[in-house]
XYZ file of C-alpha atoms in Angstrom:
774
model
C 3.003 47.101 5.650
C 6.190 48.670 4.223
C 4.950 52.047 3.113
C 2.518 54.667 4.224
C 1.558 55.325 0.611
C 0.032 52.673 -1.590
C -2.000 52.592 -4.769
C -1.537 52.982 -8.511
C 1.535 55.180 -8.922
C 0.857 55.826 -12.604
C -2.675 57.121 -12.184
C -3.310 60.847 -11.912
C -5.953 61.114 -9.249
C -8.065 63.978 -8.070
C -8.164 65.532 -4.646
C -10.901 63.146 -3.509
C -9.076 59.949 -4.473
C -7.266 58.134 -1.681
C -4.911 55.213 -1.421
C -5.526 52.245 0.938
C -5.623 52.807 4.671
C -2.518 53.051 6.808
C -2.838 50.074 9.141
C -6.595 50.581 8.884
C -6.346 54.049 10.445
C -6.141 56.685 7.716
C -5.996 56.975 3.914
C -3.349 59.127 2.272
C -4.695 60.897 -0.849
C -2.820 60.567 -4.111
C -2.949 63.039 -6.948
C -1.026 66.010 -8.247
C -1.505 69.663 -7.451
C -1.903 72.049 -4.555
C -5.209 70.515 -3.464
C -3.750 66.999 -3.391
C -0.745 68.159 -1.387
C -3.002 69.895 1.118
C -5.180 66.788 1.421
C -2.098 64.707 2.184
C -1.114 67.210 4.863
C -4.585 66.930 6.403
C -4.314 63.147 6.409
C -0.908 63.281 8.054
C -2.153 65.774 10.649
C -5.089 63.544 11.569
C -2.955 60.430 11.814
C -0.066 62.029 13.696
C -2.446 63.872 16.012
C -3.894 60.537 17.036
C -0.447 59.351 18.097
C 0.127 62.182 20.592
C -1.659 61.801 23.918
C -3.141 64.926 25.467
C -0.495 66.421 27.706
C 0.168 69.980 28.845
C 3.428 71.613 27.766
C 3.980 69.382 24.726
C 3.381 70.179 21.037
C 4.062 68.195 17.870
C 5.276 70.653 15.245
C 5.807 69.943 11.552
C 8.548 71.603 9.510
C 9.701 70.972 5.935
C 7.114 69.937 3.371
C 4.538 68.913 5.967
C 5.006 72.235 7.751
C 4.319 74.059 4.478
C 1.448 71.696 3.626
C 3.313 70.679 0.456
C 3.468 66.940 1.002
C 4.754 64.905 -1.932
C 3.230 61.432 -2.390
C 6.373 59.726 -1.056
C 7.966 62.601 0.834
C 9.784 62.673 4.146
C 8.194 63.707 7.422
C 10.044 66.370 9.436
C 8.812 66.751 13.010
C 9.863 68.597 16.167
C 8.474 67.550 19.545
C 8.498 70.825 21.469
C 8.116 70.689 25.252
C 8.215 73.018 28.229
C 10.617 70.894 30.288
C 8.062 68.194 31.140
C 9.156 64.865 32.589
C 9.164 61.663 30.524
C 9.481 63.459 27.194
C 11.946 60.900 25.800
C 9.487 58.045 26.332
C 6.734 60.161 24.798
C 8.942 60.847 21.753
C 9.651 57.138 21.320
C 5.919 56.398 21.355
C 5.589 58.847 18.455
C 8.589 57.956 16.318
C 8.247 54.172 16.301
C 4.762 54.026 14.730
C 6.005 56.404 12.019
C 9.017 54.207 11.291
C 6.811 51.123 11.358
C 4.686 52.727 8.636
C 7.790 52.807 6.412
C 8.200 56.582 6.455
C 11.488 58.488 6.332
C 11.488 60.608 9.469
C 13.653 63.561 10.452
C 12.919 64.292 14.102
C 14.125 66.245 17.114
C 13.007 66.873 20.709
C 13.650 70.373 22.043
C 12.418 73.176 24.231
C 11.821 76.509 22.565
C 15.073 77.838 24.012
C 17.016 74.811 22.767
C 15.568 75.165 19.290
C 16.534 78.823 19.137
C 20.026 78.019 20.421
C 20.557 75.516 17.626
C 19.147 77.996 15.104
C 21.656 80.564 16.339
C 24.531 78.354 15.177
C 22.945 76.502 12.221
C 21.417 78.563 9.428
C 19.698 75.466 7.992
C 17.852 74.952 11.278
C 17.038 78.666 11.451
C 15.432 78.669 8.013
C 13.749 75.323 8.624
C 11.932 76.651 11.694
C 10.284 79.319 9.512
C 7.976 76.533 8.282
C 6.984 75.418 11.788
C 3.272 74.532 12.026
C 1.272 72.935 14.830
C 0.109 69.390 14.188
C -1.170 68.492 17.669
C -0.744 69.431 21.302
C -0.108 72.738 23.045
C -0.993 75.470 20.529
C 0.509 78.258 22.639
C 3.840 76.428 22.817
C 3.920 75.834 19.066
C 2.985 79.464 18.450
C 5.795 80.606 20.717
C 8.289 78.510 18.734
C 7.089 79.774 15.358
C 6.890 83.403 16.474
C 10.250 83.547 18.236
C 11.987 81.632 15.428
C 10.649 84.127 12.887
C 11.600 87.102 15.039
C 15.063 85.657 15.589
C 15.540 85.138 11.855
C 14.454 88.669 11.002
C 16.909 90.102 13.510
C 19.862 87.975 12.383
C 19.138 87.314 8.693
C 21.513 89.907 7.273
C 24.347 88.366 9.282
C 23.372 84.750 8.579
C 22.757 85.126 4.855
C 26.459 84.872 4.055
C 26.487 81.394 5.589
C 23.290 80.498 3.766
C 24.850 81.636 0.508
C 27.927 79.453 1.099
C 25.743 76.417 1.729
C 23.701 77.191 -1.365
C 26.771 77.604 -3.560
C 28.190 74.287 -2.318
C 24.895 72.576 -3.132
C 24.897 74.081 -6.618
C 28.443 72.880 -7.147
C 27.463 69.350 -6.121
C 24.187 69.090 -8.056
C 24.617 71.423 -11.034
C 22.141 73.741 -12.728
C 18.666 72.219 -13.047
C 17.854 74.262 -16.167
C 20.687 72.640 -18.131
C 20.614 69.060 -16.841
C 18.941 66.246 -18.754
C 18.548 64.323 -15.482
C 18.491 67.019 -12.828
C 17.568 66.863 -9.158
C 14.298 68.775 -8.779
C 15.064 69.598 -5.173
C 18.795 70.135 -4.744
C 20.024 71.472 -8.108
C 20.342 75.206 -8.704
C 16.886 76.605 -9.419
C 15.150 73.686 -7.700
C 12.770 73.421 -4.783
C 15.456 73.923 -2.166
C 16.198 77.340 -3.631
C 12.564 78.349 -3.249
C 13.017 77.706 0.474
C 15.982 80.078 0.466
C 13.858 82.681 -1.318
C 11.117 82.217 1.275
C 13.623 82.839 4.056
C 14.891 86.020 2.388
C 11.334 87.244 1.869
C 10.452 86.491 5.502
C 13.389 88.636 6.586
C 11.856 91.537 4.674
C 14.956 92.064 2.545
C 13.114 91.923 -0.772
C 9.927 90.630 -2.333
C 11.588 87.415 -3.434
C 8.386 85.403 -3.978
C 6.855 87.434 -6.780
C 4.090 85.870 -8.915
C 6.407 84.366 -11.537
C 8.409 82.598 -8.823
C 5.273 81.324 -7.098
C 3.974 79.908 -10.377
C 7.332 78.256 -11.121
C 7.386 76.787 -7.609
C 3.939 75.235 -7.994
C 4.888 73.674 -11.321
C 8.070 72.207 -9.848
C 6.036 70.754 -6.965
C 3.587 69.258 -9.465
C 6.502 67.727 -11.371
C 7.866 66.123 -8.216
C 4.401 64.798 -7.330
C 4.128 63.231 -10.770
C 7.651 61.790 -10.517
C 6.786 60.132 -7.191
C 3.629 58.637 -8.651
C 5.476 57.500 -11.777
C 8.205 55.592 -9.923
C 6.138 54.592 -6.889
C 8.692 55.797 -4.366
C 10.532 58.875 -3.142
C 12.597 60.377 -5.965
C 13.869 63.857 -6.749
C 16.005 63.176 -9.806
C 14.121 63.278 -13.080
C 15.708 60.400 -14.984
C 15.380 60.043 -18.740
C 13.309 56.855 -18.555
C 10.717 58.583 -16.376
C 10.236 61.763 -18.418
C 7.483 60.608 -20.752
C 5.517 59.048 -17.906
C 5.801 62.183 -15.796
C 4.778 64.309 -18.774
C 1.718 62.094 -19.251
C 0.687 62.507 -15.623
C 1.035 66.272 -15.990
C -0.881 66.297 -19.259
C 1.981 67.919 -21.190
C 1.679 67.713 -24.955
C 3.861 68.627 -27.883
C 1.923 70.892 -30.236
C 2.060 70.023 -33.950
C 4.242 72.066 -36.283
C 2.388 75.244 -37.160
C 0.729 75.639 -33.766
C -2.448 74.328 -32.178
C -4.565 75.209 -35.218
C -2.449 73.258 -37.698
C -4.965 70.415 -37.803
C -2.731 67.599 -36.530
C -3.339 65.967 -33.189
C -0.845 66.961 -30.465
C 1.607 64.340 -29.280
C 0.833 63.272 -25.723
C 3.416 62.798 -22.989
C 6.371 64.489 -24.610
C 9.403 64.407 -22.318
C 11.052 67.365 -24.064
C 8.062 69.570 -23.261
C 8.547 68.599 -19.625
C 12.274 69.358 -19.769
C 11.610 72.777 -21.274
C 9.058 73.619 -18.600
C 11.344 72.504 -15.789
C 14.233 74.464 -17.308
C 12.158 77.632 -17.576
C 10.933 77.342 -14.006
C 14.418 76.605 -12.690
C 15.816 79.658 -14.459
C 13.085 81.825 -12.970
C 13.908 80.579 -9.474
C 17.670 80.880 -9.942
C 17.414 84.423 -11.313
C 15.156 85.474 -8.443
C 17.606 84.062 -5.897
C 20.565 85.828 -7.493
C 18.541 89.042 -7.363
C 17.614 88.430 -3.711
C 21.226 87.835 -2.677
C 22.220 91.080 -4.395
C 19.494 92.884 -2.449
C 20.959 91.490 0.761
C 24.408 92.689 -0.270
C 23.068 96.181 -0.877
C 21.377 96.171 2.509
C 24.614 95.246 4.233
C 26.599 97.828 2.303
C 24.148 100.635 3.022
C 22.699 103.047 0.521
C 25.037 105.617 -1.018
C 23.592 109.120 -1.050
C 24.663 112.381 -2.625
C 25.156 115.717 -0.939
C 21.468 116.509 -1.393
C 20.490 113.395 0.563
C 19.101 111.600 -2.479
C 20.408 108.202 -3.610
C 23.675 108.645 -5.528
C 23.308 108.204 -9.303
C 26.127 107.832 -11.831
C 25.576 108.000 -15.620
C 27.012 104.940 -17.407
C 25.449 105.215 -20.886
C 22.852 107.206 -22.748
C 19.589 107.039 -20.747
C 21.177 104.641 -18.216
C 22.491 105.429 -14.736
C 23.841 103.391 -11.821
C 22.056 103.563 -8.498
C 22.893 101.366 -5.502
C 24.928 98.985 -7.658
C 22.148 98.476 -10.212
C 21.295 100.044 -13.548
C 18.153 102.130 -13.777
C 16.762 104.469 -16.384
C 17.595 108.143 -16.411
C 14.642 110.335 -15.508
C 14.652 111.867 -18.992
C 14.248 108.418 -20.564
C 11.165 107.681 -18.473
C 9.524 111.017 -19.156
C 9.984 111.025 -22.933
C 8.523 108.675 -25.519
C 10.748 105.583 -25.234
C 13.235 104.846 -27.981
C 12.616 101.331 -29.446
C 16.315 100.561 -28.970
C 16.235 101.495 -25.274
C 15.977 97.936 -23.937
C 18.936 96.846 -26.068
C 20.991 99.811 -24.932
C 20.224 99.079 -21.289
C 21.198 95.428 -21.795
C 24.433 96.457 -23.513
C 25.257 98.829 -20.663
C 24.597 96.064 -18.135
C 26.861 93.632 -19.966
C 29.616 96.182 -20.464
C 29.626 97.387 -16.831
C 28.735 93.966 -15.356
C 26.097 95.682 -13.254
C 22.639 94.077 -12.945
C 19.540 95.780 -14.276
C 17.126 96.749 -11.510
C 13.978 94.672 -11.422
C 11.703 97.701 -11.678
C 13.620 98.834 -14.761
C 13.154 95.439 -16.437
C 9.438 95.525 -15.670
C 9.142 99.077 -17.064
C 10.991 98.146 -20.265
C 8.812 95.056 -20.743
C 5.655 97.138 -20.317
C 6.482 100.367 -22.141
C 9.408 99.960 -24.549
C 7.943 99.953 -28.094
C 8.824 97.185 -30.571
C 11.793 97.594 -32.875
C 11.039 98.536 -36.481
C 12.306 96.431 -39.388
C 15.025 97.057 -40.314
C 16.480 98.052 -36.969
C 17.937 101.509 -36.478
C 21.719 101.716 -36.405
C 21.929 102.342 -32.645
C 19.908 99.175 -31.911
C 22.196 97.117 -34.132
C 25.265 98.645 -32.488
C 23.832 97.915 -29.025
C 23.268 94.252 -29.934
C 26.871 93.879 -31.110
C 28.104 95.619 -27.959
C 25.992 93.265 -25.847
C 27.258 90.145 -27.631
C 30.881 91.240 -27.393
C 30.816 92.419 -23.785
C 32.557 89.354 -22.350
C 31.631 88.002 -18.897
C 28.720 90.423 -18.532
C 26.883 89.007 -21.568
C 25.327 85.887 -20.036
C 23.823 87.456 -16.863
C 22.548 90.485 -18.809
C 20.963 88.272 -21.468
C 19.418 85.980 -18.860
C 17.898 88.928 -17.004
C 16.362 90.298 -20.194
C 15.069 86.842 -21.082
C 13.348 86.432 -17.704
C 11.318 89.581 -18.417
C 10.488 88.737 -22.034
C 12.694 91.399 -23.621
C 14.557 88.940 -25.857
C 11.345 87.906 -27.617
C 10.881 91.524 -28.638
C 14.328 91.567 -30.257
C 14.307 88.051 -31.713
C 10.859 86.436 -32.095
C 12.673 83.183 -33.011
C 13.896 82.933 -29.415
C 10.557 81.545 -28.228
C 11.206 78.313 -30.133
C 14.831 78.100 -28.992
C 14.308 78.865 -25.308
C 15.263 75.972 -23.002
C 15.279 73.493 -25.914
C 17.130 70.421 -24.595
C 20.124 68.996 -26.432
C 20.267 65.258 -25.855
C 23.821 64.764 -27.041
C 25.764 64.285 -23.789
C 28.604 66.402 -25.171
C 26.398 69.496 -24.738
C 26.240 71.070 -21.292
C 23.574 73.717 -22.017
C 20.123 74.051 -23.506
C 20.105 75.388 -27.056
C 19.375 79.016 -26.211
C 22.060 79.191 -23.552
C 24.494 77.427 -25.903
C 23.977 80.144 -28.516
C 24.603 82.924 -25.999
C 27.606 81.067 -24.580
C 29.019 80.675 -28.099
C 28.743 84.424 -28.617
C 30.584 84.932 -25.323
C 33.342 82.524 -26.370
C 33.524 84.175 -29.807
C 34.361 87.426 -28.055
C 37.772 85.904 -27.261
C 38.573 85.745 -30.993
C 37.296 89.076 -32.290
C 40.855 90.420 -32.748
C 41.633 87.562 -35.134
C 38.998 88.343 -37.784
C 38.212 91.183 -40.177
C 34.550 91.392 -39.127
C 34.180 90.841 -35.386
C 30.544 92.000 -35.527
C 29.632 89.245 -37.992
C 31.517 86.687 -35.914
C 29.401 87.576 -32.865
C 26.135 87.512 -34.824
C 27.089 84.251 -36.543
C 27.895 82.708 -33.158
C 24.472 83.711 -31.805
C 22.667 82.257 -34.840
C 24.803 79.276 -35.862
C 22.461 76.602 -34.432
C 19.179 78.421 -35.046
C 17.956 75.530 -37.206
C 18.114 72.978 -34.390
C 14.796 71.548 -33.287
C 13.420 71.607 -36.843
C 13.352 68.667 -39.289
C 16.433 68.231 -41.444
C 20.112 69.164 -41.244
C 20.192 72.129 -38.880
C 23.154 73.646 -40.732
C 21.023 74.004 -43.862
C 17.640 74.522 -42.233
C 19.089 77.377 -40.198
C 20.403 79.364 -43.180
C 17.149 81.112 -44.192
C 16.257 81.668 -40.522
C 19.606 83.306 -39.789
C 19.447 85.365 -42.961
C 15.964 86.584 -42.010
C 17.280 87.744 -38.624
C 20.274 89.435 -40.250
C 17.970 91.221 -42.697
C 15.630 92.340 -39.934
C 18.416 93.848 -37.860
C 19.534 95.870 -40.887
C 22.601 94.173 -42.367
C 23.270 94.803 -46.083
C 22.760 91.892 -48.495
C 26.434 90.775 -48.761
C 26.677 90.565 -44.972
C 23.352 88.740 -44.766
C 24.741 86.176 -47.215
C 27.925 85.835 -45.156
C 25.876 85.137 -42.014
C 24.074 82.415 -43.974
C 27.416 80.964 -45.060
C 28.681 80.841 -41.475
C 25.558 78.965 -40.399
C 25.725 76.533 -43.341
C 29.446 75.796 -42.955
C 29.946 76.025 -39.190
C 30.631 72.258 -38.975
C 32.780 72.051 -42.132
C 36.215 72.550 -40.576
C 35.881 70.056 -37.678
C 34.184 67.463 -39.865
C 36.850 67.602 -42.563
C 39.776 67.937 -40.165
C 38.829 64.845 -38.156
C 37.441 62.662 -40.965
C 39.566 63.386 -44.029
C 43.211 63.119 -45.062
C 44.602 66.645 -44.786
C 47.590 65.784 -46.963
C 45.274 64.986 -49.885
C 45.089 68.016 -52.241
C 41.471 67.205 -52.999
C 40.550 67.672 -49.335
C 42.090 71.147 -49.288
C 40.591 72.081 -52.659
C 37.100 71.098 -51.534
C 37.246 73.239 -48.408
C 38.767 76.184 -50.276
C 35.986 76.043 -52.869
C 33.290 75.906 -50.164
C 34.765 78.755 -48.110
C 35.673 81.036 -50.981
C 37.906 83.624 -49.253
C 40.170 84.079 -46.262
C 37.747 86.412 -44.469
C 35.153 83.639 -44.303
C 37.843 81.084 -43.434
C 38.990 83.132 -40.432
C 35.394 83.652 -39.280
C 34.706 79.913 -39.502
C 37.903 79.057 -37.631
C 36.983 81.413 -34.798
C 33.376 80.167 -34.772
C 34.481 76.537 -34.552
C 36.591 77.225 -31.469
C 33.846 79.277 -29.833
C 31.233 76.600 -30.587
C 33.387 73.846 -29.090
C 34.158 75.846 -25.951
C 30.454 76.580 -25.461
C 29.507 72.944 -26.035
C 31.655 71.448 -23.288
C 35.066 69.911 -22.529
C 34.356 66.754 -24.532
C 33.882 68.762 -27.739
C 37.522 69.836 -28.012
C 41.021 68.492 -27.600
C 44.523 69.638 -28.424
C 44.610 67.033 -31.180
C 41.414 68.335 -32.744
C 42.650 71.911 -32.458
C 45.911 71.018 -34.217
C 44.088 69.241 -37.030
C 41.739 72.185 -37.609
C 44.639 74.663 -37.492
C 46.561 72.536 -40.008
C 43.550 72.405 -42.307
C 43.035 76.172 -42.041
C 46.703 76.814 -42.844
C 46.562 74.594 -45.940
C 43.315 76.133 -47.137
C 44.702 79.634 -46.576
C 47.704 78.785 -48.752
C 45.380 77.542 -51.480
C 43.195 80.674 -51.287
C 46.174 83.059 -51.177
C 48.300 81.463 -53.905
C 45.879 79.343 -55.901
C 48.281 76.396 -55.487
C 47.519 73.347 -53.400
C 50.160 72.561 -50.734
C 52.255 69.478 -51.373
C 51.792 66.448 -49.107
C 54.326 66.306 -46.258
C 57.419 64.170 -46.806
C 57.781 61.010 -44.687
C 59.886 61.165 -41.554
C 63.517 60.564 -42.658
C 64.120 58.383 -39.619
C 61.552 55.893 -40.898
C 63.091 55.456 -44.330
C 66.641 54.755 -43.136
C 68.295 52.306 -40.794
C 67.666 48.639 -40.010
C 64.103 47.338 -39.793
C 61.869 47.400 -37.884
C 61.852 51.056 -36.792
C 59.593 52.087 -33.889
C 59.263 55.715 -32.786
C 57.102 56.681 -29.803
C 56.109 60.215 -28.795
C 53.597 61.623 -26.310
C 50.748 61.375 -28.830
C 52.206 59.465 -31.757
C 53.420 56.034 -32.828
C 55.389 55.472 -36.051
C 56.523 52.103 -37.368
C 58.553 51.084 -40.418
C 58.807 47.427 -41.382
C 59.362 45.192 -44.348
C 56.602 45.821 -46.883
C 53.776 43.394 -46.283
C 49.997 43.414 -46.077
C 48.351 43.661 -42.695
C 50.880 45.978 -41.061
C 48.246 48.641 -40.348
C 45.991 46.097 -38.656
C 48.828 44.580 -36.653
C 50.028 47.905 -35.246
C 46.441 49.036 -34.569
C 45.787 45.849 -32.609
C 48.965 46.258 -30.599
C 47.922 49.809 -29.677
C 44.507 48.546 -28.578
C 46.254 45.899 -26.472
C 47.996 48.730 -24.606
C 44.739 50.695 -24.214
C 45.626 53.399 -26.722
C 42.829 55.002 -28.713
C 43.714 55.719 -32.345
C 42.792 59.184 -33.641
C 44.336 58.971 -37.113
C 46.437 56.549 -39.125
C 48.511 56.914 -42.292
C 50.119 54.163 -44.347
C 52.604 54.440 -47.189
C 55.259 52.418 -49.008
C 58.637 54.074 -49.618
C 61.598 52.232 -51.187
C 60.164 48.854 -50.309
C 59.386 49.845 -46.712
C 55.896 49.880 -45.229
C 55.361 52.970 -43.083
C 52.462 53.491 -40.665
C 52.004 56.564 -38.465
C 49.327 56.914 -35.779
C 48.036 59.719 -33.600
C 46.917 58.208 -30.298
C 45.644 59.032 -26.837
C 45.170 56.829 -23.739
C 41.688 55.308 -23.738
C 41.327 55.480 -19.955
C 43.622 58.414 -19.249
C 46.623 56.265 -18.218
C 49.636 56.271 -20.533
C 51.079 52.812 -21.296
C 54.584 51.665 -20.427
C 56.613 52.818 -23.458
C 59.196 50.035 -23.043
C 56.528 47.308 -23.054
C 54.687 48.986 -25.936
C 57.851 49.288 -28.033
C 58.795 45.664 -27.383
C 55.349 44.390 -28.361
C 55.344 46.504 -31.527
C 58.711 45.127 -32.658
C 57.629 41.560 -31.960
C 54.242 42.026 -33.626
C 55.543 43.557 -36.884
C 58.121 40.788 -37.220
C 55.339 38.199 -36.992
C 55.663 36.983 -33.398
C 52.815 34.471 -33.046
C 52.284 35.027 -29.305
C 51.599 38.743 -29.757
C 49.218 38.094 -32.653
C 47.287 35.562 -30.554
C 46.972 38.067 -27.702
C 45.675 40.657 -30.141
C 43.042 38.337 -31.567
C 41.885 37.135 -28.166
C 41.522 40.677 -26.837
C 39.738 41.866 -29.993
C 37.159 39.105 -29.861
C 36.378 40.024 -26.253
C 35.820 43.744 -26.870
C 32.892 44.117 -29.258
C 30.817 47.309 -29.345
C 27.064 47.569 -28.932
C 24.230 49.857 -29.967
C 22.446 50.581 -33.244
C 23.317 48.632 -36.392
C 26.555 49.835 -38.032
C 26.505 51.382 -41.494
C 28.979 51.767 -44.355
C 28.906 54.799 -46.685
C 31.055 55.090 -49.825
C 32.467 58.394 -51.176
C 33.919 58.313 -54.682
C 35.095 61.908 -55.174
C 36.448 62.665 -51.695
C 40.117 61.841 -52.394
C 42.673 62.332 -55.141
C 43.928 58.755 -55.450
C 41.532 56.700 -53.337
C 37.915 55.862 -52.650
C 36.608 56.629 -49.178
C 34.838 53.995 -47.073
C 33.122 55.603 -44.089
C 32.093 53.370 -41.187
C 29.497 54.605 -38.701
C 29.300 52.334 -35.676
C 29.406 52.106 -31.886
C 32.793 52.796 -30.351
C 34.730 49.862 -28.890
C 38.279 49.003 -27.956
C 40.120 47.288 -30.822
C 37.576 48.402 -33.455
C 40.244 49.717 -35.844
C 42.185 46.474 -35.548
C 39.183 44.345 -36.420
C 38.115 46.537 -39.325
C 41.657 46.803 -40.693
C 41.971 43.000 -40.537
C 38.659 42.627 -42.374
C 39.723 45.081 -45.075
C 43.043 43.277 -45.478
C 41.382 39.871 -45.768
C 38.947 41.317 -48.321
C 41.871 42.488 -50.465
C 41.450 46.237 -49.856
C 44.581 48.382 -49.543
C 44.285 51.085 -46.833
C 46.319 54.248 -47.467
C 45.009 56.260 -44.518
C 42.368 56.187 -41.797
C 40.697 58.938 -39.826
C 38.994 58.050 -36.549
C 36.295 60.410 -35.248
C 34.661 59.589 -31.906
C 31.322 61.255 -31.176
C 30.169 60.287 -27.698
C 29.582 56.537 -27.844
C 29.777 56.377 -31.656
C 32.543 56.600 -34.237
C 32.685 57.787 -37.831
C 35.826 56.115 -39.207
C 37.026 56.955 -42.721
C 39.313 54.553 -44.625
C 41.117 55.627 -47.817
C 41.230 52.582 -50.124
C 43.570 52.723 -53.115
C 43.084 50.926 -56.412
C 40.229 52.857 -58.002
C 36.472 52.705 -57.595
C 35.561 49.060 -56.961
C 32.795 47.322 -58.846
C 29.476 46.498 -57.210
C 30.472 42.946 -56.249
C 33.766 44.069 -54.710
C 32.088 46.872 -52.764
C 29.465 44.452 -51.461
C 32.159 41.969 -50.408
C 34.259 44.614 -48.620
C 31.199 46.127 -46.957
C 30.030 42.728 -45.718
C 33.468 41.976 -44.275
C 33.633 45.323 -42.461
C 30.159 45.027 -40.968
C 30.875 41.476 -39.836
C 34.026 42.682 -38.082
C 32.053 45.360 -36.222
């Protein structure tokens, strides 16, 4: 038998259900929940107790999950054989460990006297905290009690000193495993906010430093344990990482359902086993645990620092804002604020003070505000609106202050829409945060650009609301407009500013989409953006919002190339808005239109080639770049005085720059028709096809001044531009320019085809050729 635990891993069983016997000795109950975990602990105790012969001065003690009676279906077993210096203890230990290994269990074990255990705990904070879970399984009860009692006493005496080491270990674990709340495939145990952090909270609470295990944390802990139980049953083995393919099954075992639009009374049946509901619940629980641990570590810091007192012996208090004072490194309410009828804007003003001073809000203050602060009227009073803008523009203090207020439900009182946005997962791998955190992070990043715009307050509000339409059917940029305008109206903005907030939401993707997918030298491109934006104030706000949005999304959402394109587009649109005249297209590089052919110029991010005018030059150069593992970002083609000119923006596909001498030599040979280079290109292209959903071609008639736009949406692959350019050439289409936009594993490639709008038969022929090449 290879495992202690058998049975149907996909079946949610009750506390009385049990899996087959372990070697005919004991059944291990399945199921999810506190009762099932306790039943498994009882089964383990009975089985392990039968392995230990009666002997004075020896005790089998469980730590870890078994010590806490929180046994997962496929969890480890952590045991300590405690002895009082008896003879033959090593042989006794072997008689215990081997049957456990034979049952297929993962075992963490040690053999120690009480003194030895305490000595190890003195030097190893992980051992010290682990012994806090010590529980007798079998043997000498007095010996086990002595271990548990002395380990707890030792921890309470040394905790303040040892917590710095515990914090270092915790921070290293967070760095390695990330933040559970924001991971699509997080580790339920090791990631920040996971089960391991609850153990740290338990240790801090045992030391008496603070009440770290308050009801919200206990509830979050139980739900995380249930999720791990369900994950074990779903995969049929030990697992802590919640992978995407397991989410729906785990959600089904937990009975999680997605409510229909409109709420539970909308009439539609709820969707069963929704993985996003599971992700949102895990994220919320992880954030509760993480916030509680941050708060507990701060309490330990205050204990070490000692309490500052005034000359009258009372705790020192320092005013920091109206109705807000600092006490012991935290923000609390002034006594006058507590005694009077609370101002509806008080919670916002406290949050703004916290963000501005980067001091945390005391837990008791958060609880008081959640219980007694009255709701804000509509429209908001001016001081509430000013406090919100101060909060959003406070810089590094914004995120922790917002998170604290969110943990106590204060945000829902300001923005009822936040309930729908909270912990909403974003499945695009480019995003590093849940939707709500992304919005707050965007506001933080927007604070870096407030000196560049006429209305910094509207930039901050637009950043907070720009993705408010996500999670609803339809294009979130359009769906979010009425939602954002409703928020802006409620907080008291005048109608023109409400409309501007709506414009920022509707157009927040305009600049990056146009800059990366359209020909910026085409006057029609500039005219279209200028007409949509309307004025330079809005243009500057959008430019700042784009940069803030990308920074909040993650490193993959931005590049120097993308930044240059957007800046170039903004400059051209600004000229059009300021002067009413469209900027002229840039002149070709003089070096390309003079001198003997072919001409090859290489720069850090560009390749330019001039050759005798002939069809297929764009495809040939694109293929040569793919051969040298260069990814094409944009391409332009032109004919000047009988010369064919092509210019590319490129970047290394795998981060390694090619040999410029070899690249230049291959380019010169390829454009002069060297057969060996062309054969290498074709062989490599045929071997590098993309995969994924079916590709699609979309035509745009009015997107360019002198061309029709063919937009290809397909899976990314090396050599894709070469194959498509060859197909277009063979179909008789003349490519003037190409814009390559990579979005994760997909591309949206735009090709400017000259010669007028093709007829239906020609379009069908070109489209068929392009799709066949993909």
